[in-house]
Short mmCIF file of C-alpha atoms in Angstrom, two decimals:
data_model
loop_
_atom_site.label_atom_id
_atom_site.label_comp_id
_atom_site.label_asym_id
_atom_site.label_seq_id
_atom_site.Cartn_x
_atom_site.Cartn_y
_atom_site.Cartn_z
CA MET A 8 -85.13 12.55 -14.88
CA THR A 9 -88.14 11.63 -17.04
CA ILE A 10 -88.51 8.16 -18.57
CA PHE A 11 -88.09 9.74 -22.02
CA LEU A 12 -84.66 11.09 -21.07
CA LYS A 13 -83.69 7.82 -19.39
CA LYS A 14 -84.53 5.92 -22.57
CA HIS A 15 -82.96 8.34 -25.06
CA LEU A 16 -80.10 10.22 -23.39
CA ALA A 17 -77.54 7.36 -23.51
CA PRO A 18 -78.32 6.41 -27.15
CA ILE A 19 -77.95 10.07 -28.16
CA VAL A 20 -74.59 10.28 -26.37
CA PHE A 21 -73.34 7.16 -28.18
CA VAL A 22 -74.44 8.52 -31.56
CA VAL A 23 -72.60 11.78 -30.82
CA LEU A 24 -69.48 9.79 -29.88
CA GLY A 25 -69.76 8.02 -33.23
CA VAL A 26 -69.99 11.19 -35.34
CA MET A 27 -67.31 13.16 -33.46
CA PRO A 28 -64.45 12.27 -35.87
CA VAL A 29 -66.57 13.33 -38.85
CA ILE A 30 -67.34 16.68 -37.22
CA ARG A 31 -63.59 17.23 -36.88
CA TRP A 32 -63.05 16.00 -40.47
CA PHE A 33 -65.11 18.91 -41.83
CA PHE A 34 -62.66 21.42 -40.34
CA ILE A 35 -59.39 19.91 -41.59
CA GLU A 36 -59.59 21.20 -45.18
CA PRO A 37 -61.86 23.66 -47.00
CA LEU A 38 -65.03 21.99 -48.25
CA SER A 39 -64.41 23.55 -51.66
CA PHE A 40 -61.46 21.15 -51.99
CA ARG A 41 -63.33 18.20 -50.51
CA PHE A 42 -66.20 18.44 -53.01
CA ALA A 43 -64.52 20.12 -56.00
CA ASP A 44 -65.58 17.49 -58.57
CA LEU A 45 -67.09 14.01 -58.87
CA ASN A 46 -63.90 12.16 -57.89
CA ALA A 47 -63.22 14.46 -54.93
CA THR A 48 -66.84 14.17 -53.76
CA ALA A 49 -66.85 10.38 -54.01
CA THR A 50 -63.53 10.17 -52.14
CA SER A 51 -64.78 12.51 -49.42
CA LEU A 52 -67.98 10.51 -48.96
CA GLY A 53 -65.91 7.33 -48.79
CA GLN A 54 -63.76 8.87 -46.07
CA ILE A 55 -66.82 10.00 -44.11
CA PHE A 56 -68.39 6.53 -44.32
CA GLY A 57 -65.09 4.96 -43.24
CA LEU A 58 -64.72 7.21 -40.20
CA LEU A 59 -68.32 6.66 -39.13
CA GLY A 60 -68.11 2.92 -39.77
CA VAL A 61 -64.99 2.40 -37.67
CA ALA A 62 -66.25 4.61 -34.82
CA PHE A 63 -69.62 2.83 -34.75
CA PHE A 64 -67.86 -0.55 -34.92
CA ALA A 65 -65.79 0.35 -31.84
CA LEU A 66 -68.95 1.45 -30.03
CA THR A 67 -70.70 -1.86 -30.80
CA LEU A 68 -67.80 -3.65 -29.10
CA ILE A 69 -68.20 -1.41 -26.06
CA LEU A 70 -71.95 -2.05 -25.97
CA SER A 71 -71.45 -5.83 -26.06
CA SER A 72 -69.37 -5.83 -22.85
CA ARG A 73 -72.35 -6.35 -20.51
CA LEU A 74 -71.03 -3.82 -17.98
CA LYS A 75 -73.41 -2.93 -15.16
CA ILE A 76 -72.82 0.77 -15.80
CA LEU A 77 -74.35 0.35 -19.29
CA ASP A 78 -77.46 -1.19 -17.73
CA LYS A 79 -77.75 1.92 -15.57
CA LEU A 80 -76.96 4.46 -18.31
CA PHE A 81 -79.46 2.90 -20.71
CA TYR A 82 -83.00 1.89 -19.80
CA GLY A 83 -81.94 -1.67 -19.05
CA LEU A 84 -79.55 -4.12 -20.69
CA SER A 85 -82.09 -5.05 -23.39
CA ASP A 86 -81.88 -1.45 -24.62
CA VAL A 87 -78.08 -1.75 -24.60
CA TYR A 88 -78.25 -4.86 -26.80
CA SER A 89 -80.83 -3.18 -29.05
CA MET A 90 -78.46 -0.23 -29.51
CA HIS A 91 -75.58 -2.67 -30.12
CA HIS A 92 -77.66 -4.38 -32.83
CA ARG A 93 -78.63 -1.13 -34.58
CA MET A 94 -75.10 0.32 -34.43
CA GLY A 95 -73.70 -2.94 -35.77
CA GLN A 96 -76.08 -2.79 -38.75
CA ILE A 97 -75.22 0.85 -39.46
CA SER A 98 -71.50 0.16 -39.13
CA PHE A 99 -71.74 -2.73 -41.59
CA ILE A 100 -73.54 -0.60 -44.20
CA LEU A 101 -71.12 2.32 -43.77
CA LEU A 102 -68.06 0.08 -44.10
CA LEU A 103 -69.55 -1.47 -47.25
CA LEU A 104 -70.06 2.00 -48.75
CA HIS A 105 -66.54 3.12 -47.78
CA PRO A 106 -64.65 1.24 -50.56
CA LEU A 107 -67.51 1.56 -53.06
CA PHE A 108 -67.13 5.35 -53.06
CA LEU A 109 -63.34 5.26 -52.96
CA VAL A 110 -63.24 3.04 -56.06
CA VAL A 111 -64.95 5.72 -58.19
CA LYS A 112 -61.62 7.38 -59.03
CA PHE A 113 -60.35 4.08 -60.48
CA LEU A 114 -63.34 3.83 -62.80
CA SER A 115 -62.00 6.82 -64.71
CA PHE A 116 -59.03 4.65 -65.75
CA SER A 117 -60.64 1.27 -66.38
CA LEU A 118 -63.13 -1.21 -65.03
CA ARG A 119 -60.27 -3.66 -64.44
CA ASN A 120 -58.43 -1.18 -62.19
CA ALA A 121 -61.62 -0.68 -60.23
CA ALA A 122 -62.15 -4.44 -59.84
CA MET A 123 -58.56 -5.01 -58.74
CA PHE A 124 -59.08 -2.48 -55.95
CA PHE A 125 -61.14 -5.18 -54.16
CA VAL A 126 -58.50 -7.91 -54.57
CA PRO A 127 -56.06 -8.18 -51.61
CA GLN A 128 -52.45 -7.85 -52.74
CA GLY A 129 -50.68 -9.18 -49.66
CA SER A 130 -50.24 -7.28 -46.40
CA ASP A 131 -50.46 -3.67 -47.48
CA ALA A 132 -52.85 -1.16 -45.94
CA VAL A 133 -55.58 -1.56 -48.55
CA SER A 134 -55.43 -5.36 -48.32
CA PHE A 135 -56.04 -5.30 -44.56
CA GLY A 136 -59.12 -3.19 -45.23
CA ILE A 137 -60.38 -5.69 -47.83
CA TYR A 138 -59.70 -8.62 -45.46
CA ALA A 139 -61.68 -6.86 -42.74
CA LEU A 140 -64.57 -6.14 -45.09
CA LEU A 141 -64.72 -9.72 -46.40
CA GLY A 142 -64.57 -11.07 -42.85
CA MET A 143 -67.42 -8.82 -41.78
CA ILE A 144 -69.54 -9.88 -44.78
CA VAL A 145 -69.03 -13.57 -43.95
CA LEU A 146 -69.83 -13.15 -40.24
CA ILE A 147 -72.88 -10.96 -40.84
CA SER A 148 -74.14 -13.42 -43.47
CA LEU A 149 -73.83 -16.26 -40.96
CA THR A 150 -75.90 -14.26 -38.49
CA ILE A 151 -78.63 -13.25 -40.93
CA TYR A 152 -79.02 -16.17 -43.31
CA ILE A 153 -77.94 -19.27 -41.38
CA LYS A 154 -79.68 -20.27 -38.14
CA LEU A 155 -76.68 -21.33 -36.10
CA LYS A 156 -76.94 -22.90 -32.67
CA TYR A 157 -76.47 -20.29 -29.97
CA HIS A 158 -73.10 -21.64 -28.84
CA THR A 159 -71.78 -21.76 -32.42
CA TRP A 160 -73.13 -18.29 -33.21
CA LYS A 161 -71.54 -16.90 -30.04
CA ILE A 162 -68.13 -18.26 -31.07
CA SER A 163 -68.50 -16.90 -34.62
CA HIS A 164 -69.49 -13.50 -33.25
CA LYS A 165 -66.22 -13.29 -31.31
CA PHE A 166 -64.35 -13.30 -34.63
CA MET A 167 -65.73 -9.77 -35.10
CA VAL A 168 -62.89 -8.67 -32.84
CA LEU A 169 -60.36 -10.14 -35.30
CA VAL A 170 -62.13 -8.31 -38.13
CA PHE A 171 -61.86 -5.09 -36.16
CA VAL A 172 -58.15 -5.66 -35.54
CA MET A 173 -57.59 -6.01 -39.31
CA ALA A 174 -59.55 -2.80 -39.83
CA LEU A 175 -57.23 -1.09 -37.34
CA PHE A 176 -54.17 -2.27 -39.27
CA HIS A 177 -55.76 -0.71 -42.34
CA ILE A 178 -56.25 2.57 -40.46
CA VAL A 179 -52.72 2.62 -39.03
CA LEU A 180 -50.91 1.82 -42.28
CA ILE A 181 -52.84 3.86 -44.82
CA GLU A 182 -52.19 7.55 -45.41
CA SER A 183 -55.41 9.39 -44.59
CA ASP A 184 -56.95 12.10 -42.45
CA ILE A 185 -56.56 9.76 -39.47
CA SER A 186 -52.78 9.72 -39.93
CA ARG A 187 -52.59 13.45 -40.63
CA ASP A 188 -54.88 14.87 -37.93
CA ILE A 189 -53.87 14.36 -34.30
CA PHE A 190 -57.41 14.68 -32.89
CA ILE A 191 -58.96 12.11 -35.24
CA ARG A 192 -55.96 9.79 -34.85
CA TYR A 193 -56.03 9.67 -31.06
CA TYR A 194 -59.83 9.73 -30.85
CA ILE A 195 -60.20 6.71 -33.14
CA PHE A 196 -57.34 4.87 -31.41
CA ALA A 197 -58.76 5.56 -27.93
CA LEU A 198 -62.26 4.45 -28.93
CA SER A 199 -60.89 1.36 -30.68
CA LEU A 200 -58.60 0.43 -27.79
CA LEU A 201 -61.46 0.73 -25.32
CA GLY A 202 -63.66 -1.48 -27.50
CA LEU A 203 -60.94 -4.12 -27.86
CA MET A 204 -60.10 -4.10 -24.14
CA LEU A 205 -63.75 -4.53 -23.14
CA SER A 206 -64.22 -7.31 -25.71
CA PHE A 207 -61.17 -9.12 -24.35
CA TYR A 208 -62.43 -8.60 -20.80
CA GLN A 209 -65.88 -9.99 -21.61
CA ALA A 210 -64.48 -13.00 -23.49
CA PHE A 211 -61.70 -14.05 -21.10
CA LEU A 212 -61.65 -12.12 -17.80
CA SER A 213 -65.24 -11.30 -16.81
CA MET A 214 -65.70 -14.71 -15.20
CA TYR A 215 -62.95 -13.81 -12.72
CA PHE A 216 -63.72 -10.16 -12.05
CA SER A 217 -67.48 -9.78 -12.56
CA LYS A 218 -69.65 -9.76 -9.49
CA ASN A 219 -70.79 -13.39 -9.63
CA TYR A 220 -72.85 -14.99 -6.90
CA GLU A 221 -72.41 -18.65 -6.00
CA TYR A 222 -75.61 -20.68 -5.83
CA ILE A 223 -76.56 -24.34 -5.98
CA VAL A 224 -79.60 -26.04 -7.48
CA LYS A 225 -82.04 -26.71 -4.64
CA ASN A 226 -85.05 -27.99 -6.56
CA ILE A 227 -86.19 -28.79 -10.09
CA LYS A 228 -89.90 -29.02 -10.84
CA ASN A 229 -91.58 -29.89 -14.13
CA LEU A 230 -94.53 -27.51 -14.46
CA SER A 231 -95.59 -28.99 -17.82
CA SER A 232 -94.13 -31.10 -20.60
CA ASP A 233 -91.94 -28.21 -21.80
CA VAL A 234 -91.69 -25.85 -18.80
CA VAL A 235 -89.44 -26.35 -15.79
CA GLU A 236 -89.04 -24.37 -12.58
CA ILE A 237 -85.52 -24.23 -11.15
CA GLU A 238 -84.92 -23.04 -7.60
CA LEU A 239 -81.44 -21.91 -6.54
CA LYS A 240 -80.05 -21.48 -3.04
CA ALA A 241 -77.00 -19.43 -2.10
CA THR A 242 -74.05 -21.58 -1.07
CA HIS A 243 -73.14 -21.55 2.63
CA GLY A 244 -71.62 -18.22 3.61
CA ALA A 245 -71.96 -16.75 0.09
CA ARG A 246 -73.55 -13.39 -0.66
CA LYS A 247 -77.15 -13.37 -1.82
CA LEU A 248 -78.15 -11.52 -4.94
CA GLU A 249 -80.08 -8.30 -4.44
CA PHE A 250 -82.54 -7.53 -7.23
CA LYS A 251 -85.80 -5.85 -8.09
CA SER A 252 -88.79 -7.81 -9.31
CA GLY A 253 -88.91 -8.09 -13.09
CA GLN A 254 -85.12 -8.14 -13.48
CA PHE A 255 -83.04 -10.89 -15.07
CA VAL A 256 -79.64 -12.46 -14.51
CA PHE A 257 -77.12 -14.54 -16.45
CA LEU A 258 -76.86 -18.12 -15.22
CA LYS A 259 -73.79 -20.30 -15.75
CA PHE A 260 -74.39 -23.86 -14.56
CA LEU A 261 -71.33 -25.97 -13.77
CA SER A 262 -72.86 -29.19 -15.01
CA ASN A 263 -71.79 -31.75 -17.59
CA ALA A 264 -75.44 -32.33 -18.43
CA VAL A 265 -75.95 -28.70 -19.44
CA GLY A 266 -72.57 -27.18 -20.20
CA ASN A 267 -71.07 -24.00 -18.81
CA GLU A 268 -72.47 -21.39 -21.21
CA SER A 269 -73.92 -18.21 -19.72
CA HIS A 270 -77.56 -17.48 -20.59
CA PRO A 271 -80.05 -14.78 -19.46
CA PHE A 272 -83.15 -15.76 -17.49
CA THR A 273 -85.79 -13.65 -15.74
CA ILE A 274 -86.25 -14.18 -12.00
CA SER A 275 -89.71 -15.38 -10.95
CA SER A 276 -89.20 -15.18 -7.17
CA GLY A 277 -90.05 -12.08 -5.19
CA SER A 278 -87.21 -9.75 -4.24
CA LYS A 279 -87.68 -10.54 -0.52
CA GLU A 280 -87.49 -14.33 -0.91
CA ASN A 281 -84.37 -16.17 0.21
CA ASN A 282 -84.00 -18.34 -2.89
CA LEU A 283 -84.03 -17.55 -6.59
CA LYS A 284 -86.63 -19.17 -8.86
CA PHE A 285 -86.75 -19.34 -12.65
CA ILE A 286 -89.55 -20.58 -14.89
CA ILE A 287 -87.97 -21.69 -18.16
CA LYS A 288 -89.59 -23.02 -21.33
CA ASN A 289 -87.87 -25.47 -23.65
CA LEU A 290 -87.08 -23.25 -26.65
CA GLY A 291 -83.91 -24.84 -28.00
CA ASP A 292 -80.83 -26.99 -27.46
CA TYR A 293 -79.73 -25.34 -24.23
CA THR A 294 -83.08 -24.98 -22.45
CA SER A 295 -84.03 -28.56 -23.38
CA LYS A 296 -81.10 -29.79 -21.23
CA LEU A 297 -82.03 -27.91 -18.05
CA LYS A 298 -84.32 -30.70 -16.85
CA ASN A 299 -81.18 -32.86 -16.62
CA LEU A 300 -79.65 -30.70 -13.88
CA SER A 301 -78.98 -32.38 -10.55
CA ILE A 302 -79.65 -31.15 -7.03
CA ASN A 303 -76.59 -29.32 -5.62
CA ASP A 304 -75.16 -28.54 -9.06
CA LYS A 305 -73.23 -25.28 -8.71
CA VAL A 306 -74.26 -22.19 -10.66
CA PHE A 307 -72.77 -18.71 -10.99
CA VAL A 308 -75.31 -15.89 -11.07
CA ASN A 309 -74.33 -12.60 -12.71
CA GLY A 310 -76.63 -9.60 -12.38
CA SER A 311 -79.09 -8.25 -11.80
CA PHE A 312 -80.09 -6.35 -14.96
CA GLY A 313 -83.08 -4.55 -16.41
CA LYS A 314 -85.62 -1.82 -15.66
CA PHE A 315 -88.78 -3.89 -16.18
CA ASN A 316 -90.44 -3.07 -12.87
CA PHE A 317 -93.87 -1.66 -11.98
CA LYS A 318 -92.33 0.91 -9.61
CA ASN A 319 -90.18 2.48 -12.35
CA VAL A 320 -93.14 4.32 -13.89
CA ALA A 321 -95.28 7.21 -12.68
CA SER A 322 -98.77 5.70 -13.02
CA LYS A 323 -100.07 3.28 -10.43
CA ASN A 324 -102.89 2.27 -12.76
CA GLN A 325 -101.30 -0.47 -14.86
CA VAL A 326 -102.06 -3.31 -17.25
CA TRP A 327 -99.71 -6.29 -17.40
CA LEU A 328 -99.85 -8.43 -20.55
CA ALA A 329 -98.11 -11.81 -20.39
CA GLY A 330 -97.78 -14.25 -23.27
CA GLY A 331 -97.03 -17.83 -22.20
CA VAL A 332 -93.81 -18.09 -20.21
CA GLY A 333 -93.68 -14.28 -20.41
CA ILE A 334 -95.63 -14.49 -17.16
CA THR A 335 -92.29 -14.93 -15.33
CA PRO A 336 -91.45 -11.28 -14.50
CA PHE A 337 -95.07 -10.63 -13.55
CA ILE A 338 -94.99 -13.41 -10.95
CA SER A 339 -92.00 -11.68 -9.36
CA MET A 340 -93.69 -8.27 -9.53
CA ALA A 341 -96.98 -9.65 -8.19
CA LYS A 342 -95.19 -11.08 -5.16
CA ASP A 343 -93.65 -7.66 -4.49
CA LEU A 344 -97.04 -6.01 -4.83
CA SER A 345 -97.44 -6.18 -1.07
CA VAL A 346 -100.54 -5.46 0.97
CA GLU A 347 -99.11 -1.99 1.76
CA ASP A 348 -99.23 -1.04 -1.96
CA LYS A 349 -103.01 -0.70 -1.92
CA ASP A 350 -103.04 2.31 -4.23
CA TYR A 351 -101.73 0.24 -7.16
CA LYS A 352 -104.47 -0.96 -9.51
CA ILE A 353 -103.20 -3.84 -11.63
CA ASP A 354 -104.97 -5.85 -14.35
CA LEU A 355 -102.91 -8.89 -15.36
CA PHE A 356 -103.78 -10.67 -18.63
CA TYR A 357 -102.26 -14.16 -18.63
CA CYS A 358 -102.47 -15.25 -22.27
CA VAL A 359 -101.91 -18.87 -23.30
CA LYS A 360 -103.06 -21.29 -25.99
CA ASN A 361 -105.19 -23.49 -23.74
CA LYS A 362 -105.93 -24.07 -20.05
CA SER A 363 -103.22 -26.72 -19.71
CA GLU A 364 -100.61 -23.95 -20.12
CA LEU A 365 -101.87 -21.99 -17.10
CA ILE A 366 -99.09 -23.34 -14.93
CA ILE A 367 -98.59 -21.06 -11.91
CA LEU A 368 -102.08 -19.99 -10.83
CA ASN A 369 -101.53 -21.05 -7.20
CA GLU A 370 -98.80 -18.44 -6.64
CA LEU A 371 -100.92 -15.72 -8.22
CA ASP A 372 -103.97 -16.71 -6.16
CA THR A 373 -102.04 -15.80 -3.01
CA VAL A 374 -101.53 -12.26 -4.34
CA LEU A 375 -105.22 -12.06 -5.28
CA GLN A 376 -106.22 -12.80 -1.71
CA GLN A 377 -103.88 -10.12 -0.33
CA ASN A 378 -104.73 -7.28 -2.71
CA LYS A 379 -108.22 -6.52 -3.99
CA ASN A 380 -106.87 -4.08 -6.58
CA PHE A 381 -104.95 -6.92 -8.29
CA LYS A 382 -107.02 -8.73 -10.91
CA ILE A 383 -106.18 -11.60 -13.26
CA VAL A 384 -107.72 -12.44 -16.61
CA ASN A 385 -106.80 -15.91 -17.88
CA TRP A 386 -107.03 -15.71 -21.67
CA CYS A 387 -106.95 -18.90 -23.76
CA SER A 388 -106.63 -18.27 -27.50
CA ASP A 389 -108.17 -21.66 -28.37
CA ASP A 390 -111.39 -20.50 -26.71
CA SER A 391 -111.41 -16.72 -27.29
CA GLY A 392 -108.97 -16.01 -30.12
CA PHE A 393 -105.84 -13.91 -29.70
CA ILE A 394 -105.94 -11.12 -27.15
CA ASN A 395 -106.22 -7.61 -28.60
CA ALA A 396 -106.41 -4.01 -27.39
CA ASN A 397 -110.20 -3.90 -27.78
CA GLU A 398 -110.63 -6.83 -25.39
CA VAL A 399 -108.18 -5.24 -22.97
CA THR A 400 -110.29 -2.09 -23.00
CA LYS A 401 -113.50 -4.04 -22.36
CA LEU A 402 -112.05 -5.83 -19.35
CA ALA A 403 -109.68 -3.21 -17.89
CA GLY A 404 -111.41 0.04 -18.87
CA SER A 405 -110.05 2.93 -20.92
CA VAL A 406 -106.55 2.44 -22.33
CA LEU A 407 -105.57 6.01 -21.48
CA ASN A 408 -103.79 7.25 -18.34
CA LYS A 409 -102.21 3.84 -17.72
CA ASP A 410 -98.83 2.19 -18.06
CA TYR A 411 -98.58 -1.08 -19.95
CA PHE A 412 -96.04 -3.83 -19.34
CA ILE A 413 -95.77 -6.51 -22.05
CA CYS A 414 -93.71 -9.70 -21.96
CA GLY A 415 -93.91 -12.72 -24.24
CA PRO A 416 -93.05 -13.85 -27.79
CA GLU A 417 -91.91 -11.05 -30.09
CA ALA A 418 -95.00 -11.21 -32.33
CA PHE A 419 -97.24 -11.04 -29.24
CA MET A 420 -95.47 -7.92 -27.95
CA VAL A 421 -95.24 -6.12 -31.30
CA ASN A 422 -98.90 -6.70 -32.18
CA LEU A 423 -100.19 -5.53 -28.81
CA LYS A 424 -97.90 -2.51 -28.78
CA ASN A 425 -99.07 -1.41 -32.24
CA GLN A 426 -102.71 -1.87 -31.27
CA LEU A 427 -102.28 0.16 -28.09
CA LEU A 428 -100.49 2.93 -30.01
CA SER A 429 -103.34 3.04 -32.55
CA GLN A 430 -105.80 3.55 -29.68
CA GLY A 431 -103.94 6.59 -28.40
CA VAL A 432 -101.58 5.11 -25.81
CA LYS A 433 -98.28 6.99 -25.82
CA ASN A 434 -95.12 5.08 -26.61
CA LYS A 435 -93.57 6.20 -23.30
CA ASN A 436 -96.36 4.36 -21.44
CA ILE A 437 -95.58 0.97 -23.04
CA HIS A 438 -92.75 -1.03 -21.48
CA TRP A 439 -91.10 -4.27 -22.59
CA GLU A 440 -87.78 -6.05 -22.77
CA ASN A 441 -86.99 -7.76 -26.06
CA PHE A 442 -84.20 -10.34 -26.22
CA SER A 443 -85.27 -12.00 -29.46
#
């Protein structure tokens, strides 16, 4: 299967799953009835937006479940979360449009009747729909306009399930095509039930049934004032995690100094090493606490996830572009670039602000000595300005017939990707994982 199909087949399937009830909707009644006049047209569009909105909402819940099968179906878990984000946005817009089109028929009577349509009247079917819509508006507004701490945001995001439950009450109680057509009714219920079950599983049961690996903290090393390296060792008799270089895992430290939240981190150790290493920069409340971990603190490792690996692409002529702590997956990949892989030609650009941020050169020097086709360019923006595609071309040769791996801050990745595209590099030859 080509990379294009791997990246697009699963998203296409999910979109088709989302539009299935609307496809059926078009065959329930003649379209001449559905769109006979302005009121009928507005009502029909409202029904279409409602069906799509609920179906897409259910699919966003499924996509948030962090199942390993989703990582395999999509091109990595970051693509799953990206699809979750886009479907959530579309669902929100569709569910906003749903009542706005349905209210058109009330405007023919009076503006007051139309306004009262949006006022909950107790526990009837319409009121549950309004409650769900208001809840969604509040939660989405918190996400977009207020910068909540991660832990607080994560809790608020779980209330989306409650919003969805209220939307389901609306669907069950109101007389509509869902109640009249057996296919739409059972399709929506099945999709919704699956979404709710997976949300419940992820929130309350995954810690017991997910494939977690037990490790302990073996070593903590400060690489700079705001970067720490954490080394984990499997507990005695426990299984060791199998992974490919460039992948990431979710770590849940059992430590009072850090808390027991689960967070994603990219592995910096090679896939053949006994222990797991992580290079983590202080970027917020949680990461600032990691230096307070103690030796032998227990940690649960869940994974591995992702497709960010140099062997997952066809070309063996590659350019790796790392911004700051984005060097982490490239350290892992460089270690796996063994002496036997002599036909790989790799140019690694390690981009930082100044020389003091070049923190792991010793590990990369070992790879340099083993493989003459592996080259490193240390790029300091204070001395040379920001890296760009023209400079990459000067130092690594023509941009064409190569695969590009980019990891770093979002602005760094977006700018370089756009520059490479403008120089003729195909989108399929540019690879990144974006968890911003």
